[in-house]
GROMACS .gro file of C-alpha atoms in nm:
model
  393
    1MET     CA    1   5.731  11.250  10.596
    2SER     CA    2   6.024  11.347  10.818
    3PHE     CA    3   6.393  11.315  10.725
    4LYS     CA    4   6.709  11.524  10.745
    5THR     CA    5   6.826  11.699  10.430
    6LEU     CA    6   7.173  11.784  10.308
    7ALA     CA    7   7.115  12.153  10.372
    8GLN     CA    8   7.061  12.086  10.745
    9ILE     CA    9   7.408  11.940  10.808
   10ASN     CA   10   7.739  12.123  10.843
   11LEU     CA   11   7.968  11.945  10.599
   12ARG     CA   12   8.287  12.152  10.638
   13GLY     CA   13   8.579  11.912  10.659
   14GLN     CA   14   8.344  11.615  10.688
   15ARG     CA   15   8.385  11.296  10.487
   16VAL     CA   16   8.065  11.287  10.281
   17PHE     CA   17   7.951  10.963  10.115
   18ILE     CA   18   7.686  11.031   9.848
   19ARG     CA   19   7.492  10.739   9.700
   20CYS     CA   20   7.371  10.857   9.358
   21ASP     CA   21   7.184  10.683   9.080
   22LEU     CA   22   7.429  10.714   8.791
   23ASN     CA   23   7.318  10.398   8.611
   24VAL     CA   24   7.331  10.563   8.269
   25PRO     CA   25   7.287  10.388   7.934
   26LEU     CA   26   7.606  10.311   7.741
   27ASP     CA   27   7.640  10.247   7.368
   28GLY     CA   28   7.830   9.959   7.212
   29ASP     CA   29   8.157  10.145   7.250
   30GLY     CA   30   8.103  10.211   7.620
   31ARG     CA   31   8.013  10.578   7.574
   32ILE     CA   32   7.731  10.744   7.763
   33SER     CA   33   7.426  10.785   7.539
   34ASP     CA   34   7.212  10.981   7.789
   35ASP     CA   35   7.360  11.172   8.084
   36THR     CA   36   7.026  11.279   8.239
   37ARG     CA   37   7.093  11.098   8.568
   38ILE     CA   38   7.439  11.249   8.601
   39ARG     CA   39   7.302  11.600   8.547
   40ALA     CA   40   7.022  11.535   8.797
   41SER     CA   41   7.282  11.446   9.062
   42LEU     CA   42   7.496  11.758   9.017
   43ASP     CA   43   7.311  11.974   9.270
   44GLY     CA   44   7.381  11.751   9.569
   45ILE     CA   45   7.744  11.694   9.472
   46ARG     CA   46   7.803  12.067   9.422
   47GLN     CA   47   7.638  12.152   9.753
   48ALA     CA   48   7.866  11.914   9.939
   49MET     CA   49   8.176  12.042   9.761
   50GLN     CA   50   8.089  12.408   9.815
   51GLN     CA   51   8.038  12.347  10.186
   52GLY     CA   52   8.392  12.211  10.208
   53GLY     CA   53   8.301  11.846  10.236
   54ARG     CA   54   8.543  11.569  10.141
   55VAL     CA   55   8.307  11.420   9.884
   56MET     CA   56   8.286  11.056   9.778
   57VAL     CA   57   8.028  10.958   9.518
   58THR     CA   58   7.927  10.607   9.421
   59SER     CA   59   7.654  10.432   9.223
   60HIS     CA   60   7.570  10.104   9.060
   61LEU     CA   61   7.608  10.063   8.685
   62GLY     CA   62   7.489   9.768   8.482
   63ARG     CA   63   7.471   9.423   8.639
   64PRO     CA   64   7.821   9.340   8.765
   65ALA     CA   65   7.897   9.007   8.926
   66GLU     CA   66   7.980   9.065   9.291
   67GLY     CA   67   8.351   9.032   9.348
   68ALA     CA   68   8.440   9.048   8.978
   69LEU     CA   69   8.407   9.387   8.808
   70ALA     CA   70   8.418   9.375   8.427
   71ASP     CA   71   8.542   9.673   8.225
   72ARG     CA   72   8.190   9.729   8.083
   73ASP     CA   73   8.058   9.790   8.437
   74SER     CA   74   8.321  10.041   8.542
   75LEU     CA   75   8.213  10.392   8.644
   76ARG     CA   76   8.510  10.539   8.454
   77PRO     CA   77   8.297  10.701   8.177
   78VAL     CA   78   8.063  10.838   8.445
   79ALA     CA   79   8.356  10.988   8.638
   80GLU     CA   80   8.488  11.144   8.317
   81ARG     CA   81   8.149  11.296   8.232
   82LEU     CA   82   8.101  11.419   8.589
   83ALA     CA   83   8.442  11.588   8.570
   84GLN     CA   84   8.336  11.766   8.251
   85LEU     CA   85   8.013  11.889   8.407
   86LEU     CA   86   8.175  11.997   8.735
   87ARG     CA   87   8.479  12.138   8.555
   88THR     CA   88   8.709  11.975   8.806
   89PRO     CA   89   8.900  11.645   8.812
   90VAL     CA   90   8.704  11.347   8.948
   91PRO     CA   91   8.951  11.066   9.023
   92LEU     CA   92   8.813  10.713   9.007
   93VAL     CA   93   8.902  10.504   9.314
   94GLY     CA   94   8.902  10.134   9.233
   95ASN     CA   95   8.937   9.903   9.532
   96TRP     CA   96   8.807  10.165   9.773
   97LEU     CA   97   8.731   9.943  10.071
   98ASP     CA   98   9.083   9.801  10.092
   99GLN     CA   99   9.294  10.073   9.932
  100PRO     CA  100   9.362  10.395  10.131
  101PHE     CA  101   9.274  10.715   9.947
  102GLU     CA  102   9.264  11.085  10.032
  103VAL     CA  103   8.996  11.344   9.958
  104ALA     CA  104   9.066  11.710  10.027
  105PRO     CA  105   8.796  11.955  10.146
  106GLY     CA  106   8.596  12.069   9.844
  107GLN     CA  107   8.723  11.778   9.632
  108VAL     CA  108   8.518  11.491   9.488
  109VAL     CA  109   8.620  11.137   9.399
  110MET     CA  110   8.422  10.860   9.233
  111LEU     CA  111   8.414  10.527   9.415
  112GLU     CA  112   8.396  10.238   9.171
  113ASN     CA  113   8.069  10.048   9.109
  114CYS     CA  114   7.923   9.968   9.452
  115ARG     CA  115   7.749   9.653   9.329
  116ALA     CA  116   8.087   9.492   9.264
  117HIS     CA  117   8.121   9.437   9.641
  118VAL     CA  118   8.015   9.101   9.780
  119GLY     CA  119   7.713   9.161  10.003
  120GLU     CA  120   7.588   9.483   9.843
  121LYS     CA  121   7.265   9.339   9.705
  122ALA     CA  122   7.213   9.128  10.018
  123ASN     CA  123   7.220   9.446  10.232
  124SER     CA  124   7.512   9.313  10.433
  125ALA     CA  125   7.552   9.494  10.765
  126ALA     CA  126   7.918   9.388  10.777
  127LEU     CA  127   7.983   9.546  10.437
  128ALA     CA  128   7.793   9.860  10.535
  129ALA     CA  129   8.000   9.889  10.853
  130ARG     CA  130   8.319   9.895  10.645
  131MET     CA  131   8.168  10.168  10.428
  132ALA     CA  132   8.051  10.364  10.732
  133ALA     CA  133   8.411  10.374  10.856
  134LEU     CA  134   8.500  10.581  10.548
  135CYS     CA  135   8.253  10.863  10.613
  136ASP     CA  136   8.109  11.104  10.866
  137VAL     CA  137   7.793  11.186  10.671
  138TYR     CA  138   7.589  10.957  10.446
  139VAL     CA  139   7.372  11.117  10.177
  140ASN     CA  140   7.116  10.919   9.977
  141ASP     CA  141   7.040  11.105   9.655
  142ALA     CA  142   6.933  10.796   9.461
  143PHE     CA  143   6.554  10.776   9.473
  144GLY     CA  144   6.566  10.539   9.176
  145THR     CA  145   6.712  10.270   9.404
  146ALA     CA  146   6.507  10.356   9.714
  147HIS     CA  147   6.285  10.048   9.672
  148ARG     CA  148   6.586   9.819   9.714
  149ALA     CA  149   6.732   9.733  10.055
  150GLU     CA  150   7.102   9.719   9.970
  151ALA     CA  151   7.417   9.798  10.168
  152THR     CA  152   7.463  10.144  10.014
  153THR     CA  153   7.094  10.234  10.024
  154GLU     CA  154   6.965  10.093  10.354
  155ALA     CA  155   7.221   9.941  10.593
  156LEU     CA  156   7.474  10.223  10.549
  157ALA     CA  157   7.204  10.482  10.621
  158ARG     CA  158   7.157  10.319  10.961
  159LEU     CA  159   7.527  10.285  11.047
  160ALA     CA  160   7.681  10.614  10.930
  161GLY     CA  161   7.743  10.892  11.184
  162GLU     CA  162   7.476  11.108  11.021
  163ALA     CA  163   7.233  11.024  10.741
  164CYS     CA  164   7.026  11.254  10.523
  165ALA     CA  165   6.848  11.288  10.190
  166GLY     CA  166   7.016  11.469   9.904
  167PRO     CA  167   6.827  11.740   9.714
  168LEU     CA  168   6.712  11.504   9.437
  169MET     CA  169   6.576  11.250   9.687
  170ALA     CA  170   6.413  11.524   9.896
  171ALA     CA  171   6.247  11.687   9.595
  172GLU     CA  172   6.114  11.351   9.475
  173LEU     CA  173   5.967  11.262   9.812
  174GLN     CA  174   5.811  11.606   9.856
  175ALA     CA  175   5.654  11.596   9.510
  176LEU     CA  176   5.524  11.242   9.552
  177GLY     CA  177   5.395  11.324   9.899
  178ARG     CA  178   5.208  11.625   9.765
  179ALA     CA  179   5.058  11.420   9.482
  180LEU     CA  180   4.968  11.110   9.680
  181ALA     CA  181   4.965  11.175  10.055
  182ALA     CA  182   4.759  11.495  10.054
  183PRO     CA  183   4.648  11.568   9.697
  184GLU     CA  184   4.426  11.854   9.591
  185ARG     CA  185   4.112  11.710   9.439
  186PRO     CA  186   3.979  11.605   9.197
  187MET     CA  187   4.278  11.381   9.130
  188ALA     CA  188   4.344  11.193   8.805
  189ALA     CA  189   4.594  10.920   8.730
  190ILE     CA  190   4.695  10.811   8.382
  191VAL     CA  191   4.850  10.465   8.374
  192GLY     CA  192   4.977  10.318   8.049
  193GLY     CA  193   5.165  10.000   7.978
  194SER     CA  194   5.146   9.679   7.786
  195LYS     CA  195   5.012   9.439   8.050
  196VAL     CA  196   4.761   9.464   8.331
  197SER     CA  197   4.944   9.184   8.512
  198THR     CA  198   5.256   9.398   8.561
  199LYS     CA  199   5.068   9.701   8.694
  200LEU     CA  200   4.768   9.546   8.867
  201SER     CA  201   4.882   9.644   9.216
  202ILE     CA  202   4.928  10.006   9.100
  203LEU     CA  203   4.584  10.009   8.938
  204ASN     CA  204   4.427   9.868   9.254
  205ALA     CA  205   4.604  10.125   9.474
  206LEU     CA  206   4.510  10.419   9.253
  207ALA     CA  207   4.149  10.300   9.221
  208GLN     CA  208   4.121  10.365   9.595
  209ARG     CA  209   4.266  10.717   9.571
  210VAL     CA  210   4.168  10.896   9.251
  211GLU     CA  211   3.850  11.043   9.112
  212LEU     CA  212   3.951  10.962   8.753
  213LEU     CA  213   4.161  10.666   8.639
  214VAL     CA  214   4.275  10.664   8.275
  215VAL     CA  215   4.409  10.334   8.142
  216GLY     CA  216   4.615  10.341   7.823
  217GLY     CA  217   4.847  10.131   7.613
  218GLY     CA  218   4.795   9.758   7.579
  219MET     CA  219   4.627   9.754   7.922
  220ALA     CA  220   4.335   9.951   7.781
  221ASN     CA  221   4.262   9.663   7.544
  222THR     CA  222   4.214   9.423   7.834
  223PHE     CA  223   3.976   9.670   8.000
  224LEU     CA  224   3.788   9.715   7.671
  225LEU     CA  225   3.753   9.339   7.630
  226ALA     CA  226   3.628   9.311   7.990
  227ALA     CA  227   3.365   9.572   7.904
  228GLY     CA  228   3.246   9.362   7.609
  229HIS     CA  229   3.422   9.544   7.323
  230PRO     CA  230   3.610   9.369   7.041
  231VAL     CA  231   3.988   9.417   7.037
  232GLY     CA  232   4.083   9.221   6.724
  233LYS     CA  233   4.440   9.091   6.742
  234SER     CA  234   4.552   9.367   6.981
  235LEU     CA  235   4.782   9.300   7.272
  236CYS     CA  236   4.551   9.175   7.545
  237GLU     CA  237   4.541   8.953   7.856
  238PRO     CA  238   4.216   8.753   7.867
  239SER     CA  239   4.331   8.589   8.191
  240MET     CA  240   4.315   8.931   8.362
  241LEU     CA  241   3.952   9.013   8.281
  242ASP     CA  242   3.823   8.944   8.632
  243ALA     CA  243   4.106   9.152   8.781
  244THR     CA  244   4.017   9.447   8.560
  245ARG     CA  245   3.653   9.421   8.659
  246GLU     CA  246   3.757   9.438   9.025
  247VAL     CA  247   3.944   9.763   8.955
  248VAL     CA  248   3.630   9.904   8.793
  249ALA     CA  249   3.417   9.788   9.087
  250THR     CA  250   3.651   9.961   9.333
  251LEU     CA  251   3.621  10.287   9.141
  252LYS     CA  252   3.242  10.264   9.124
  253SER     CA  253   3.214  10.190   9.496
  254ARG     CA  254   3.387  10.523   9.565
  255GLY     CA  255   3.198  10.722   9.305
  256ALA     CA  256   3.514  10.747   9.093
  257ARG     CA  257   3.536  10.682   8.720
  258LEU     CA  258   3.739  10.481   8.470
  259PHE     CA  259   3.824  10.650   8.141
  260LEU     CA  260   3.854  10.425   7.834
  261PRO     CA  261   3.858  10.532   7.469
  262THR     CA  262   3.537  10.530   7.268
  263ASP     CA  263   3.728  10.553   6.940
  264VAL     CA  264   4.074  10.414   6.862
  265VAL     CA  265   4.345  10.422   6.597
  266VAL     CA  266   4.400  10.079   6.445
  267ALA     CA  267   4.630   9.923   6.185
  268ASP     CA  268   4.723   9.576   6.070
  269ALA     CA  269   5.082   9.599   6.197
  270VAL     CA  270   5.302   9.795   6.437
  271SER     CA  271   5.505   9.959   6.163
  272GLU     CA  272   5.602  10.295   6.016
  273ALA     CA  273   5.451  10.169   5.689
  274ALA     CA  274   5.117  10.066   5.841
  275LEU     CA  275   4.807  10.264   5.741
  276PRO     CA  276   4.619  10.398   6.046
  277THR     CA  277   4.239  10.400   6.059
  278ILE     CA  278   4.014  10.562   6.318
  279LYS     CA  279   3.726  10.342   6.436
  280PRO     CA  280   3.466  10.342   6.714
  281VAL     CA  281   3.563  10.073   6.964
  282ALA     CA  282   3.252   9.873   6.870
  283GLU     CA  283   3.377   9.843   6.510
  284VAL     CA  284   3.727   9.707   6.572
  285GLY     CA  285   3.778   9.419   6.329
  286GLY     CA  286   3.930   9.077   6.381
  287GLY     CA  287   4.253   9.173   6.206
  288ASP     CA  288   4.293   9.512   6.375
  289LEU     CA  289   4.561   9.616   6.622
  290ILE     CA  290   4.460   9.900   6.856
  291LEU     CA  291   4.762  10.132   6.867
  292ASP     CA  292   4.633  10.465   7.002
  293PHE     CA  293   4.336  10.654   7.144
  294GLY     CA  294   4.119  10.822   6.881
  295PRO     CA  295   4.064  11.199   6.846
  296ARG     CA  296   3.711  11.201   6.987
  297SER     CA  297   3.829  11.020   7.299
  298MET     CA  298   4.121  11.259   7.337
  299ARG     CA  299   3.902  11.568   7.317
  300ARG     CA  300   3.684  11.422   7.590
  301LEU     CA  301   3.989  11.333   7.801
  302VAL     CA  302   4.140  11.679   7.767
  303ASP     CA  303   3.809  11.828   7.885
  304GLU     CA  304   3.798  11.596   8.186
  305LEU     CA  305   4.158  11.672   8.288
  306GLU     CA  306   4.086  12.046   8.287
  307ALA     CA  307   3.872  11.999   8.597
  308CYS     CA  308   4.145  11.812   8.789
  309LYS     CA  309   4.375  11.969   9.048
  310THR     CA  310   4.627  11.683   9.076
  311ILE     CA  311   4.744  11.469   8.783
  312VAL     CA  312   4.978  11.172   8.805
  313TRP     CA  313   5.108  11.032   8.474
  314ASN     CA  314   5.279  10.697   8.426
  315GLY     CA  315   5.284  10.550   8.079
  316PRO     CA  316   5.183  10.648   7.722
  317LEU     CA  317   4.841  10.594   7.565
  318GLY     CA  318   4.968  10.431   7.246
  319VAL     CA  319   5.273  10.341   7.039
  320PHE     CA  320   5.403  10.698   7.057
  321GLU     CA  321   5.744  10.606   6.915
  322ILE     CA  322   5.576  10.582   6.572
  323GLU     CA  323   5.445  10.922   6.463
  324LYS     CA  324   5.121  10.785   6.317
  325PHE     CA  325   5.026  10.642   6.656
  326SER     CA  326   5.162  10.923   6.874
  327HIS     CA  327   4.874  11.171   6.859
  328GLY     CA  328   4.691  11.049   7.169
  329THR     CA  329   5.002  11.066   7.385
  330ARG     CA  330   5.097  11.400   7.230
  331MET     CA  331   4.754  11.549   7.312
  332LEU     CA  332   4.780  11.410   7.666
  333ALA     CA  333   5.128  11.562   7.709
  334THR     CA  334   5.005  11.897   7.580
  335ALA     CA  335   4.706  11.891   7.814
  336ILE     CA  336   4.924  11.809   8.115
  337ALA     CA  337   5.174  12.080   8.019
  338GLY     CA  338   4.897  12.340   8.003
  339SER     CA  339   4.712  12.224   8.312
  340GLN     CA  340   4.669  12.440   8.621
  341ALA     CA  341   4.680  12.120   8.829
  342PHE     CA  342   4.983  11.997   9.024
  343THR     CA  343   5.135  11.752   8.775
  344ILE     CA  344   5.383  11.472   8.838
  345ALA     CA  345   5.508  11.221   8.584
  346GLY     CA  346   5.748  10.930   8.597
  347GLY     CA  347   5.861  10.604   8.444
  348GLY     CA  348   6.096  10.540   8.154
  349ASP     CA  349   5.842  10.555   7.870
  350THR     CA  350   5.675  10.858   8.023
  351VAL     CA  351   6.002  11.051   8.050
  352ALA     CA  352   6.080  10.956   7.689
  353ALA     CA  353   5.741  11.091   7.578
  354ILE     CA  354   5.790  11.410   7.780
  355ASN     CA  355   6.126  11.466   7.613
  356GLN     CA  356   5.990  11.377   7.269
  357PHE     CA  357   5.711  11.633   7.298
  358GLY     CA  358   5.927  11.896   7.471
  359ILE     CA  359   5.716  11.959   7.782
  360ALA     CA  360   5.963  11.879   8.063
  361ASP     CA  361   5.974  12.239   8.186
  362ARG     CA  362   5.593  12.253   8.207
  363VAL     CA  363   5.540  11.949   8.431
  364ASP     CA  364   5.566  12.030   8.801
  365TYR     CA  365   5.781  11.726   8.874
  366VAL     CA  366   5.932  11.467   8.641
  367SER     CA  367   6.066  11.159   8.817
  368THR     CA  368   6.364  10.985   8.660
  369ALA     CA  369   6.306  10.683   8.883
  370GLY     CA  370   6.148  10.365   8.754
  371GLY     CA  371   6.070  10.092   9.008
  372ALA     CA  372   6.079  10.326   9.308
  373PHE     CA  373   5.830  10.562   9.146
  374LEU     CA  374   5.593  10.273   9.073
  375GLU     CA  375   5.622  10.125   9.422
  376PHE     CA  376   5.551  10.466   9.575
  377LEU     CA  377   5.236  10.484   9.358
  378GLU     CA  378   5.139  10.147   9.504
  379GLY     CA  379   5.169  10.290   9.853
  380LYS     CA  380   5.460  10.068   9.949
  381THR     CA  381   5.717  10.168  10.209
  382LEU     CA  382   6.055  10.211  10.039
  383PRO     CA  383   6.340  10.061  10.249
  384ALA     CA  384   6.589  10.341  10.181
  385VAL     CA  385   6.333  10.607  10.267
  386ARG     CA  386   6.234  10.430  10.588
  387ALA     CA  387   6.600  10.419  10.693
  388LEU     CA  388   6.629  10.797  10.647
  389GLN     CA  389   6.306  10.854  10.836
  390ASP     CA  390   6.426  10.639  11.126
  391ARG     CA  391   6.754  10.835  11.145
  392ALA     CA  392   6.566  11.167  11.164
  393HIS     CA  393   6.438  11.089  11.516
   0.00000   0.00000   0.00000
């Protein structure tokens, strides 16, 4: 995968437009409740500032109506937090396409929510041309939006004088490339989630790549039902039974294996007050909800992962937010953290589990991206990445 990086370009005195992913969660009072994405973007911004670039940073936030920015969608709290982290003022520029503004070498400004511009989501070339006139160098450091062809992620990359990947984007692509393009084998993938229907394309893609596919969460129930096991009143998709059998058939045709639990933790409700019971899968009752992998299954899974040299993790095994049903995901996290394999993990619930169990510094790469991470797992070409690749030649 070939693309220019920020470190390869002389930025001194250049007008540098950095597209970040600063779509942070806000509480009811409009305050940032988690600044992970801002912190992840600091490296690229600092690099550009230290090289003497005239730095402009923008991002989307929330779901603004194009042409009508509401106060709740303003990047003002993001600019204020960025200023605290950089220990330098970060002025917020409002109507930045029509209002002249100055940026000194080594200075950074925040350009207001890019999705407020008419044509951003439609990937308008005319809008991107107006943006390109503001900069000499375009930097995409927003892997989380790389699966979307929008004016600030795709069209601008093609129209700016120079275009490159920021350090966050470059690290993500290198890690994903190592895990998926040329993995050390055996390779395992753990995919959790509530519904097979939402991750079927990922399951099909991974079934053609891995030696071991572990299915967790509500999806495991559909696979168990397809294998003839009772699932009680667990979350399940009977309409997807044939699709799950096709995934299994693909694995078998390659000599690869599907891992499903042989014992599970059940309860009669998804509740802190519910009483968990461990049962073999064959003994799940009509009123049972399957909420986690059982201990016997987890010991077997940990043993199997020890033999793997590449592990990709997307999604928990059970309802890990409730302590009683968190043990499977906790054991998985601990096994991944202690593995000698190259490990990569991503997706919102996965990152939450990693943070909950305190293993972030023991996973080789943790992706903060959501949709882009999943589409990369599917083997799809990401529009923003393709634009950077095309500009590298």
